[in-house]
Coordinates of C-alpha atoms in Angstrom, one line a residue:
M1 CA -46.6 22.9 23.0
S2 CA -43.1 22.4 23.2
I3 CA -40.7 23.9 21.1
D4 CA -37.7 22.7 20.2
V5 CA -34.6 24.6 19.2
N6 CA -35.4 23.4 15.8
T7 CA -38.0 24.3 15.6
L8 CA -37.5 27.6 17.2
K9 CA -34.9 28.4 14.6
Q10 CA -37.3 28.0 12.2
I11 CA -39.6 30.3 13.6
I12 CA -37.1 33.0 14.1
A13 CA -36.3 32.3 10.4
Q14 CA -39.7 33.3 9.3
V15 CA -40.2 36.0 11.1
V16 CA -37.1 37.1 9.6
Q17 CA -38.4 36.5 6.5
E18 CA -41.8 38.4 7.1
M19 CA -40.0 41.3 8.4
T20 CA -37.5 42.0 5.4
A21 CA -40.4 40.9 2.9
E22 CA -42.6 43.6 4.6
D23 CA -39.2 46.2 4.7
S24 CA -39.0 45.6 0.6
A25 CA -43.0 45.7 0.7
A26 CA -42.7 49.1 1.7
T27 CA -39.8 50.7 -0.3
P28 CA -40.8 50.4 -4.4
S29 CA -38.0 50.7 -6.4
A30 CA -37.1 53.9 -8.5
A31 CA -37.6 52.4 -11.5
E32 CA -41.0 50.4 -10.5
P33 CA -44.6 52.7 -10.0
A34 CA -45.9 51.5 -6.5
A35 CA -48.5 49.1 -6.7
A36 CA -52.1 50.1 -5.9
A37 CA -53.3 49.6 -2.5
P38 CA -54.4 46.1 -2.1
A39 CA -58.1 45.5 -1.8
S40 CA -59.7 44.6 2.3
G41 CA -58.7 41.3 2.9
G42 CA -59.9 39.2 6.0
T43 CA -63.6 38.3 6.0
A44 CA -64.2 41.3 3.9
T45 CA -66.6 39.9 1.4
M46 CA -67.9 37.1 2.7
T47 CA -69.9 34.3 1.4
A48 CA -69.1 32.6 4.8
T49 CA -66.0 31.3 4.5
A50 CA -65.4 28.1 6.7
A51 CA -61.9 27.6 9.3
G52 CA -62.2 24.0 10.6
K53 CA -65.5 23.8 12.4
L54 CA -65.3 27.6 12.6
T55 CA -67.4 29.5 10.4
L56 CA -66.9 33.4 10.3
A57 CA -69.4 35.7 7.5
E58 CA -69.6 39.3 7.7
T59 CA -72.9 40.8 7.6
G60 CA -72.2 44.7 7.8
P61 CA -70.9 47.4 9.6
A62 CA -71.8 47.1 13.3
E63 CA -74.2 49.0 15.3
R64 CA -74.3 50.0 19.2
G65 CA -76.3 47.9 20.5
S66 CA -79.1 48.9 22.9
D67 CA -79.7 45.3 24.9
P68 CA -78.5 45.4 28.4
K69 CA -78.3 41.9 28.6
E70 CA -76.0 41.6 25.9
V71 CA -72.2 41.4 26.0
V72 CA -69.9 41.8 22.3
V73 CA -66.9 39.9 21.7
A74 CA -64.6 41.4 19.4
V75 CA -62.0 39.6 17.6
S76 CA -59.0 40.9 16.2
P77 CA -58.3 41.4 12.2
A78 CA -56.8 37.8 11.4
F79 CA -58.5 35.7 13.9
S80 CA -59.8 32.7 11.8
T81 CA -58.7 33.7 8.7
L82 CA -55.4 33.9 8.8
I83 CA -54.6 32.2 12.0
H84 CA -57.0 29.6 13.4
E85 CA -56.0 28.8 16.8
T86 CA -54.2 30.2 19.9
I87 CA -50.3 30.1 20.6
I88 CA -51.1 26.8 22.8
G89 CA -53.2 25.3 19.6
L90 CA -56.8 25.9 20.7
P91 CA -59.0 26.0 18.1
H92 CA -60.8 29.2 17.7
A93 CA -64.3 27.4 17.1
A94 CA -63.9 25.9 20.4
V95 CA -62.5 29.3 22.3
L96 CA -65.7 31.3 21.4
K97 CA -67.9 28.5 22.4
E98 CA -67.0 28.4 25.7
I99 CA -67.2 32.2 25.7
A100 CA -70.7 32.0 24.6
A101 CA -71.4 29.6 26.9
G102 CA -70.3 31.5 30.0
I103 CA -72.2 34.2 28.7
E104 CA -75.4 32.1 27.9
E105 CA -74.7 30.3 32.1
E106 CA -75.7 33.9 33.3
G107 CA -78.7 34.3 31.3
L108 CA -77.2 37.2 28.6
K109 CA -76.5 37.0 25.1
H110 CA -73.6 37.5 23.4
R111 CA -72.7 39.0 19.7
F112 CA -70.1 38.5 17.8
V113 CA -67.9 41.7 15.9
K114 CA -64.6 41.8 13.9
V115 CA -62.3 44.8 14.8
Y116 CA -59.8 45.8 12.0
K117 CA -58.4 49.4 12.9
T118 CA -56.2 47.7 15.5
A119 CA -54.4 44.4 16.8
D120 CA -54.1 45.4 20.3
V121 CA -56.3 43.7 22.3
G122 CA -57.3 46.7 24.9
F123 CA -58.9 48.6 22.2
I124 CA -60.2 45.9 20.5
A125 CA -61.9 45.1 23.9
H126 CA -62.7 49.2 24.2
Q127 CA -64.3 49.1 20.9
A128 CA -66.4 46.1 22.0
A129 CA -68.0 47.5 24.9
K130 CA -68.8 50.8 23.2
L131 CA -70.7 48.8 21.3
S132 CA -72.5 46.7 23.3
G133 CA -75.8 47.3 24.9
S134 CA -74.7 46.2 28.5
G135 CA -71.5 48.8 28.4
I136 CA -69.4 45.3 29.2
G137 CA -67.0 43.7 25.7
I138 CA -64.2 41.6 25.8
G139 CA -61.4 41.4 23.0
I140 CA -59.3 38.1 21.5
Q141 CA -56.5 38.5 19.8
S142 CA -55.9 35.5 18.0
R143 CA -53.1 33.9 19.8
G144 CA -55.2 34.2 22.9
T145 CA -54.8 37.1 24.7
T146 CA -58.1 38.6 25.9
V147 CA -59.8 41.6 28.1
I148 CA -63.1 42.2 29.6
H149 CA -63.2 45.8 29.0
Q150 CA -66.1 48.3 30.3
K151 CA -67.3 52.0 27.6
D152 CA -66.3 54.3 30.2
L153 CA -62.8 53.2 31.4
P154 CA -59.9 54.5 29.4
P155 CA -58.6 51.7 26.1
L156 CA -55.5 51.3 28.0
S157 CA -57.4 50.5 31.6
N158 CA -59.8 47.5 32.1
V159 CA -61.5 45.3 33.8
E160 CA -59.9 42.1 34.0
L161 CA -56.6 41.3 31.6
F162 CA -55.5 37.8 31.0
S163 CA -51.8 39.0 29.0
Q164 CA -50.3 35.7 29.4
S165 CA -52.1 33.5 26.2
P166 CA -49.8 30.4 26.4
L167 CA -51.6 29.8 30.5
I168 CA -55.2 30.4 28.9
D169 CA -57.5 27.2 28.6
L170 CA -60.7 26.6 27.4
E171 CA -62.2 26.4 31.5
T172 CA -60.6 30.1 31.4
F173 CA -62.1 31.0 28.6
R174 CA -65.7 30.3 29.8
A175 CA -64.9 31.8 33.1
I176 CA -64.0 35.2 31.2
G177 CA -67.7 34.3 29.3
K178 CA -69.1 34.6 32.9
N179 CA -67.3 37.0 34.6
A180 CA -68.2 39.2 31.4
A181 CA -71.5 38.4 32.0
K182 CA -71.4 39.1 35.4
Y183 CA -70.0 42.9 35.2
A184 CA -73.1 43.5 32.7
K185 CA -75.6 42.3 35.5
G186 CA -74.0 45.0 37.9
E187 CA -72.5 42.3 40.0
S188 CA -68.8 42.6 41.9
P189 CA -67.4 39.0 40.5
Q190 CA -64.2 37.9 42.0
P191 CA -61.7 38.1 39.1
V192 CA -61.0 35.2 36.8
P193 CA -58.0 33.4 38.5
I194 CA -55.3 34.0 36.5
R195 CA -52.0 31.5 36.6
N196 CA -48.5 32.6 36.3
D197 CA -45.3 31.4 34.7
Q198 CA -42.5 33.4 34.5
M199 CA -40.8 30.8 31.5
A200 CA -44.0 31.2 29.5
R201 CA -42.4 34.5 28.4
P202 CA -39.0 33.3 26.9
K203 CA -40.6 30.0 25.4
Y204 CA -42.9 31.4 23.7
Q205 CA -41.9 34.8 22.7
A206 CA -40.7 34.1 19.2
I207 CA -44.1 32.4 18.2
A208 CA -45.3 35.2 19.4
A209 CA -43.5 37.5 17.3
L210 CA -44.6 35.3 14.4
L211 CA -48.0 35.8 15.4
H212 CA -48.0 39.5 16.1
N213 CA -47.0 39.8 12.3
K214 CA -49.4 38.0 10.9
E215 CA -52.2 39.8 12.7
T216 CA -51.1 43.3 12.5
A217 CA -50.5 43.0 8.6
Q218 CA -54.5 42.4 8.5
C219 CA -55.3 45.4 9.8
D220 CA -57.1 48.2 8.0
L221 CA -57.3 51.8 9.9
A222 CA -59.9 52.7 7.5
K223 CA -62.6 50.2 8.2
K224 CA -65.1 49.8 10.6
P225 CA -66.1 47.1 13.0
Q226 CA -68.2 44.5 11.2
A227 CA -70.4 42.7 12.4
L228 CA -70.2 38.8 12.5
R229 CA -72.1 36.0 12.0
V230 CA -70.8 32.6 14.0
S231 CA -71.4 29.1 13.8
T232 CA -69.2 26.7 15.4
A233 CA -71.1 23.5 14.0

């Protein structure tokens, strides 16, 4: 994805507009009563909804697993409901396909959940690990930032962190799935190679801020993690 000056200006303007709108919504005028809290959004009421080639359907609160051969993959609040691709334009359907394929190549199973309480990928991944029968989980933000976590670690620690979402391609997502499965089997694989580009942060900073605002707006502190039925056909 190449961002020219005009596009960057449009993104910044949109971020400012959304932040202004949020501030206005958070401060009701004295003449008007505060609006009632909105109903839960996202995939809350499914009836499966399709986003491109990806279909997500919530099937109820996610339960803690007991199968030592599973890896739980937890996605963020706006994943494939408000945001449908990563920061570099990878469709979420392709991302989940590659992660699932990597897990399956190691002979393990995957289970998908959606976390609503936070948009922080470290906490999302830690929640996935706590729900996983193997104690290993993967957390993915809508923009592509990913973490492999283990249930016994503190939330702000991790097994592997992939913080530069503009540098995560489909091959990397597949490798993340494979490594997570290897950790679940008790192995100690070599960490997935991480590319480094000092220009990635300034280049994508504005659009990252926009995606962050959209993501956090979908958080629901009162909602438990939801089990997902996922179809990428």
